[in-house]
mmCIF file of C-alpha atoms in Angstrom:
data_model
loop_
_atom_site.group_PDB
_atom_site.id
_atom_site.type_symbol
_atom_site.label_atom_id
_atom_site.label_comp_id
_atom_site.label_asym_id
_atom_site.label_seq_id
_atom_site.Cartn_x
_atom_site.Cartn_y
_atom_site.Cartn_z
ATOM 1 C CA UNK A 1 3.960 19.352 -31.644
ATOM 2 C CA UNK A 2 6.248 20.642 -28.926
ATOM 3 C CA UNK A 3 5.101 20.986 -25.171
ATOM 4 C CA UNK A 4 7.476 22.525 -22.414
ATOM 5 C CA UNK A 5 5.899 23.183 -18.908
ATOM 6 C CA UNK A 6 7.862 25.829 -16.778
ATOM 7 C CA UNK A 7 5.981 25.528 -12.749
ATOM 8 C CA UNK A 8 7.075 26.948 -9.850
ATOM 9 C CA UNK A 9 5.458 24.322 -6.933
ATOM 10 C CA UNK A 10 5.702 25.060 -3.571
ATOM 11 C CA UNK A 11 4.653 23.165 -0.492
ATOM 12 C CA UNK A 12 4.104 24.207 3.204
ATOM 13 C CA UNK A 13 4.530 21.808 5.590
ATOM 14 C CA UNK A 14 3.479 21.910 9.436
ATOM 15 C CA UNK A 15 4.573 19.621 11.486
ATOM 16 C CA UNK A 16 1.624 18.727 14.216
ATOM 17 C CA UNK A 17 2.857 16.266 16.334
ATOM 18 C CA UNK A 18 5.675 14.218 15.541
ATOM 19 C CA UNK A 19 3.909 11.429 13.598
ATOM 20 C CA UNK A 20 1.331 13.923 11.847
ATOM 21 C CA UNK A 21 1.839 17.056 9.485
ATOM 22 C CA UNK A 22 -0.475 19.472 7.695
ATOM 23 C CA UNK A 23 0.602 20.139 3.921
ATOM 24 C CA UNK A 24 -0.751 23.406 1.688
ATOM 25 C CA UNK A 25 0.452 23.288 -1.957
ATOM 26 C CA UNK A 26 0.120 24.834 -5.532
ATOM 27 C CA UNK A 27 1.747 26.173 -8.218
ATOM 28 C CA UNK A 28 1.864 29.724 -7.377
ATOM 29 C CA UNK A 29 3.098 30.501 -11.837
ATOM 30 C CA UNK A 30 3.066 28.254 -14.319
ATOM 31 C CA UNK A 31 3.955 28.651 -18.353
ATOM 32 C CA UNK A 32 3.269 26.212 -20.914
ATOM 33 C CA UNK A 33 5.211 26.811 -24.487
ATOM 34 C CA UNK A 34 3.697 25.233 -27.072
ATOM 35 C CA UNK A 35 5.464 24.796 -30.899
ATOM 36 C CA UNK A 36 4.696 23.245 -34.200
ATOM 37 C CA UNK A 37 3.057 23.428 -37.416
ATOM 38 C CA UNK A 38 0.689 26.194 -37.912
ATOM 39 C CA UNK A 39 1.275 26.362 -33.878
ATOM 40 C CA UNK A 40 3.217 28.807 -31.516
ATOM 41 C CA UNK A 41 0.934 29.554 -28.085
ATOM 42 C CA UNK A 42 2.529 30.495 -24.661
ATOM 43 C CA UNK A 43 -0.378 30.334 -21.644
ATOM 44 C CA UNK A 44 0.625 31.439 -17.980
ATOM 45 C CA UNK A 45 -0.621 31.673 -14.868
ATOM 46 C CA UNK A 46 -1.151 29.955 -11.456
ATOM 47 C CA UNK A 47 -2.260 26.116 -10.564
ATOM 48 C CA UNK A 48 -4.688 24.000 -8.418
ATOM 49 C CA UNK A 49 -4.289 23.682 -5.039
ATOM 50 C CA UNK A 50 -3.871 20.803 -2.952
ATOM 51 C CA UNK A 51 -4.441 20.245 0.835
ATOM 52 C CA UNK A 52 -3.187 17.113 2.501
ATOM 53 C CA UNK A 53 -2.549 15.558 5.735
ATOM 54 C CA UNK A 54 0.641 13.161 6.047
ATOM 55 C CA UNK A 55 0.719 10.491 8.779
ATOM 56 C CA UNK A 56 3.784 8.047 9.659
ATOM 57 C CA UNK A 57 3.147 5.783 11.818
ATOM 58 C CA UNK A 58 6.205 5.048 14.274
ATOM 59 C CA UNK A 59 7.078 1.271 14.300
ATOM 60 C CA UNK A 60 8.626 -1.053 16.388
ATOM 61 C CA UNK A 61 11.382 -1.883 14.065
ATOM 62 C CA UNK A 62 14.074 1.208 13.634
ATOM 63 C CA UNK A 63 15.114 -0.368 10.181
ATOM 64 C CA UNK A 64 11.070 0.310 8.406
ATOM 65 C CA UNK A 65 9.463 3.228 7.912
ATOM 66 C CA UNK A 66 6.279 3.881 6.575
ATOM 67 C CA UNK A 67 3.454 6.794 5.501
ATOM 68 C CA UNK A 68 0.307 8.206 4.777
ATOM 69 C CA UNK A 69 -0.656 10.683 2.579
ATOM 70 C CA UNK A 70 -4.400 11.963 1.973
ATOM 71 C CA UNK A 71 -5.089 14.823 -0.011
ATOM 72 C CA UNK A 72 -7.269 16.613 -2.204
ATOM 73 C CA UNK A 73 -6.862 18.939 -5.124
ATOM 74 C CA UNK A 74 -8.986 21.931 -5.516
ATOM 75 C CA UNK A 75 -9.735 23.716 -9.218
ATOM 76 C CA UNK A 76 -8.444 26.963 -8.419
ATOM 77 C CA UNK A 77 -6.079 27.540 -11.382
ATOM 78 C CA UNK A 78 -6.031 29.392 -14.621
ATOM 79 C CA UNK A 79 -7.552 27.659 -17.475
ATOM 80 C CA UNK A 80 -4.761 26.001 -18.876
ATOM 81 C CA UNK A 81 -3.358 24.723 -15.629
ATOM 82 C CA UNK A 82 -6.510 23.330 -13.897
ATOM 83 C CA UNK A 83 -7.455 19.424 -13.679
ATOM 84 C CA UNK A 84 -10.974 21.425 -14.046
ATOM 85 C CA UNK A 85 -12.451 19.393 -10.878
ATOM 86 C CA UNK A 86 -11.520 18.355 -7.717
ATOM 87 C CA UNK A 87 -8.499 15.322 -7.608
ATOM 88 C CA UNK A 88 -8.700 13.362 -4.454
ATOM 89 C CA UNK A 89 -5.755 10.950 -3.396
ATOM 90 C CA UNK A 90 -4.119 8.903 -1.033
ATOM 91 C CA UNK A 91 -0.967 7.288 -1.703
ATOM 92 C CA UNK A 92 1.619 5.251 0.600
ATOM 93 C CA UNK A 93 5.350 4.513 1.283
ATOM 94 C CA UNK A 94 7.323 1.647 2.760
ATOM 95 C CA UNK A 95 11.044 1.962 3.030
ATOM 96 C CA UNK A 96 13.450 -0.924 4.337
ATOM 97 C CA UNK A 97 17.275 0.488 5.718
ATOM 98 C CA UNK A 98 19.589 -1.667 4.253
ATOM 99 C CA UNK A 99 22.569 -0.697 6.015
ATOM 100 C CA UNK A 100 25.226 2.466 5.339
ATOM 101 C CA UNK A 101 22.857 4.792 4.350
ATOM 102 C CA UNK A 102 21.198 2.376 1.576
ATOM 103 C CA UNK A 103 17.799 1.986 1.574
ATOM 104 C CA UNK A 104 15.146 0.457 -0.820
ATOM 105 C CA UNK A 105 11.252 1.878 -1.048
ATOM 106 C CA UNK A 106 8.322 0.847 -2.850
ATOM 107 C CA UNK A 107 5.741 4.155 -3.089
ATOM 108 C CA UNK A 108 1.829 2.970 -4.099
ATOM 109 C CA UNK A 109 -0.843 6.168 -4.887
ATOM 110 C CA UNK A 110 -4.601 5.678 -6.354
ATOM 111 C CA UNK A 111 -6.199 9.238 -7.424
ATOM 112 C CA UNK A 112 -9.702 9.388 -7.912
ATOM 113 C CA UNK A 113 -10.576 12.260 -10.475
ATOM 114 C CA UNK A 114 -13.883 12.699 -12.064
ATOM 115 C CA UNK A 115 -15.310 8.911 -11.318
ATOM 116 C CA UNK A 116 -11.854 7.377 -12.891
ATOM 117 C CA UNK A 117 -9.164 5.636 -10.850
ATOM 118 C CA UNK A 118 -5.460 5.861 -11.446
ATOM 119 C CA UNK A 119 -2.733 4.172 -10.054
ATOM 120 C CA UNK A 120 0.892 4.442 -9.353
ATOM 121 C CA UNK A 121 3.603 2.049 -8.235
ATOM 122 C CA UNK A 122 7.360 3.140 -7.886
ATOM 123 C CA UNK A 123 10.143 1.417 -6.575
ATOM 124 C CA UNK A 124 13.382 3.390 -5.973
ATOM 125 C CA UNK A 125 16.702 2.613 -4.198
ATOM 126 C CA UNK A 126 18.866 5.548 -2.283
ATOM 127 C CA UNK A 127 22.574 5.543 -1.487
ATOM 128 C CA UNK A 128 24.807 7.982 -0.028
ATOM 129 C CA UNK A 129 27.243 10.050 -1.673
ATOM 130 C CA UNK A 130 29.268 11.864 1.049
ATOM 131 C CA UNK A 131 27.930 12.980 4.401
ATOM 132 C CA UNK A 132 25.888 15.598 2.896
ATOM 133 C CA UNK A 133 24.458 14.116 -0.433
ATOM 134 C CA UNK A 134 22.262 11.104 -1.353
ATOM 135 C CA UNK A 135 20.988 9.749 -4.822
ATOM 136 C CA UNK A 136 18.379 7.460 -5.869
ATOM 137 C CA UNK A 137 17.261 5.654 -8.960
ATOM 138 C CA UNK A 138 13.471 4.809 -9.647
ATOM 139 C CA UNK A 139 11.154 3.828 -11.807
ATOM 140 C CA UNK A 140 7.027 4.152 -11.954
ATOM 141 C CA UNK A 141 4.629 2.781 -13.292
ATOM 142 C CA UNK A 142 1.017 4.941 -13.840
ATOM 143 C CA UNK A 143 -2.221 2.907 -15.058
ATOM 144 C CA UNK A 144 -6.176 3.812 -15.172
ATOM 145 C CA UNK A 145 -7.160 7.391 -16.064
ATOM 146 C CA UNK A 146 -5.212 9.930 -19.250
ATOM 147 C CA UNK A 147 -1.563 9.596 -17.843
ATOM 148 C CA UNK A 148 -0.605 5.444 -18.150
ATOM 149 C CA UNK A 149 2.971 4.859 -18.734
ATOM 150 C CA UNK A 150 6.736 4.217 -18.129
ATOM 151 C CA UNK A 151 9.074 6.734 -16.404
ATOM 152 C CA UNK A 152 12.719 5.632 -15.067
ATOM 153 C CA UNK A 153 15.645 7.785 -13.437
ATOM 154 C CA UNK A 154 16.563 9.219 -10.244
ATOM 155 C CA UNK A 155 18.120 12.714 -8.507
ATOM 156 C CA UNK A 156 19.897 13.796 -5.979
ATOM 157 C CA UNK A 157 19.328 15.656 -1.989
ATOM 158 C CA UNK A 158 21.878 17.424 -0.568
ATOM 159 C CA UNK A 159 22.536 19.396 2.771
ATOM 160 C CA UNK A 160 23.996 22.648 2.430
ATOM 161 C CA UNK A 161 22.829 23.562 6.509
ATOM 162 C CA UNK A 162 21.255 21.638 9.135
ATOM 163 C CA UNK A 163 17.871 22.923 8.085
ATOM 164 C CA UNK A 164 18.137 23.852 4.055
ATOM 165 C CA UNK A 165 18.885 20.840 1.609
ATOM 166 C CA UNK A 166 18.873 21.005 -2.415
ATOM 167 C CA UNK A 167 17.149 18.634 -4.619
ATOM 168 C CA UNK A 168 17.346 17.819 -8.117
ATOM 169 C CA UNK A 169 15.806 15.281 -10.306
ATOM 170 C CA UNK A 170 15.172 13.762 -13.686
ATOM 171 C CA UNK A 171 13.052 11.248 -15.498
ATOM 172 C CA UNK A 172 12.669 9.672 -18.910
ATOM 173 C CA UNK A 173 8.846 9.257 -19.696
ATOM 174 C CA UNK A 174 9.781 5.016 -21.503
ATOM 175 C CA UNK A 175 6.417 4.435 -23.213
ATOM 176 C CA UNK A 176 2.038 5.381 -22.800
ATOM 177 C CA UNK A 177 1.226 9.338 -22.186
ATOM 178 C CA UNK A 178 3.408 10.234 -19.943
ATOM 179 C CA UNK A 179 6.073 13.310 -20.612
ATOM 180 C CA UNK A 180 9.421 12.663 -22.851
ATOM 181 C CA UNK A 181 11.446 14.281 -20.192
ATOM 182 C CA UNK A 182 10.793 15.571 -16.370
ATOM 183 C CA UNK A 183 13.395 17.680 -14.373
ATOM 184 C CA UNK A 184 13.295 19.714 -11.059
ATOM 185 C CA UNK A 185 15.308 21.993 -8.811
ATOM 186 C CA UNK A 186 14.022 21.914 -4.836
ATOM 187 C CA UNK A 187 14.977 23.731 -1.843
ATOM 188 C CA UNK A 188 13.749 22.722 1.248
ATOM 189 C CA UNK A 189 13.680 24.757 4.121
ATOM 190 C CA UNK A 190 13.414 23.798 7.629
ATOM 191 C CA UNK A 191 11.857 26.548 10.205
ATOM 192 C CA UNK A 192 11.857 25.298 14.397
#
């Protein structure tokens, strides 16, 4: 059997003070495509919601940065895109400049859903391109809970203005339940 998942997420972020921000996110449509033997389904519709509050700390060293995020999913989607009960999560960054524009990051996430805790731990390493663009490689690691595995690649940001910037991704589910393939287009949008 087949699967292919088509989302539109979106996430909007206020900025509180300069160390603390307010996030408000979903999937606003969703289709899932389903194909096999004796099987040919398409579902639609929208996703959960998710509320979170992101928090980075400013440090005395200009070459670490680190964050906070806290959030919790609501199960306000259509049947086929709901976790069917509330998610709740908190996850955390560290990133070390490594001069030029290079800079390494380990990312660390536990998500408590329905008595169950699963974890995530990804590494990643960024580099610039030009000016303008910056890649990354990375690779995660989920355990606990329905989604352990393997995933490995990377993506690329870059500035097209001073406050919009393009994203795109991919990664390569290696082993467990995780998804053959993942891929994204973002744009980010800055308003002041």
């Amino acid at each position: 059997i087949r699967t292919t998942l088509y989302s539109a997420d979106t996430i909007l972020r206020y900025g509180m003070t300069p160390t603390l921000e307010l996030q408000l996110g979903g999937s606003l449509w969703n289709r899932l495509d389903t194909h096999g033997v004796d099987v040919d389904t398409r579902s639609s519709g929208g996703g959960d919601t998710t509320i979170a509050a992101k928090w980075a700390p400013t440090l005395k060293s200009d070459k670490v940065a680190m964050a906070f995020l806290g959030a919790v999913t609501l199960d306000t989607g259509a049947s086929a895109f709901t976790n069917g009960r509330p998610v709740y999560s908190l996850g955390a960054t560290v990133s070390r400049d490594m001069k030029d524009g290079r800079a390494i990051a380990m990312y660390l996430n536990a998500s408590i859903d329905g008595g169950r805790t699963t974890w995530t731990f990804s590494p990643n390493i960024s580099f610039p391109i030009t000016p303008a663009a910056s890649a990354y490689f990375e690779a995660g690691r989920t355990v606990g809970g329905d989604a352990a595995g393997t995933v490995a690649g990377g993506g690329m940001t870059w500035l097209l203005h001073d406050r919009v910037q393009l994203d795109i991704y991919g990664l390569r589910g290696l082993d467990g339940q995780v998804p053959d393939l993942q891929a994204g287009v973002g744009v980010s949008v800055s308003w002041k």
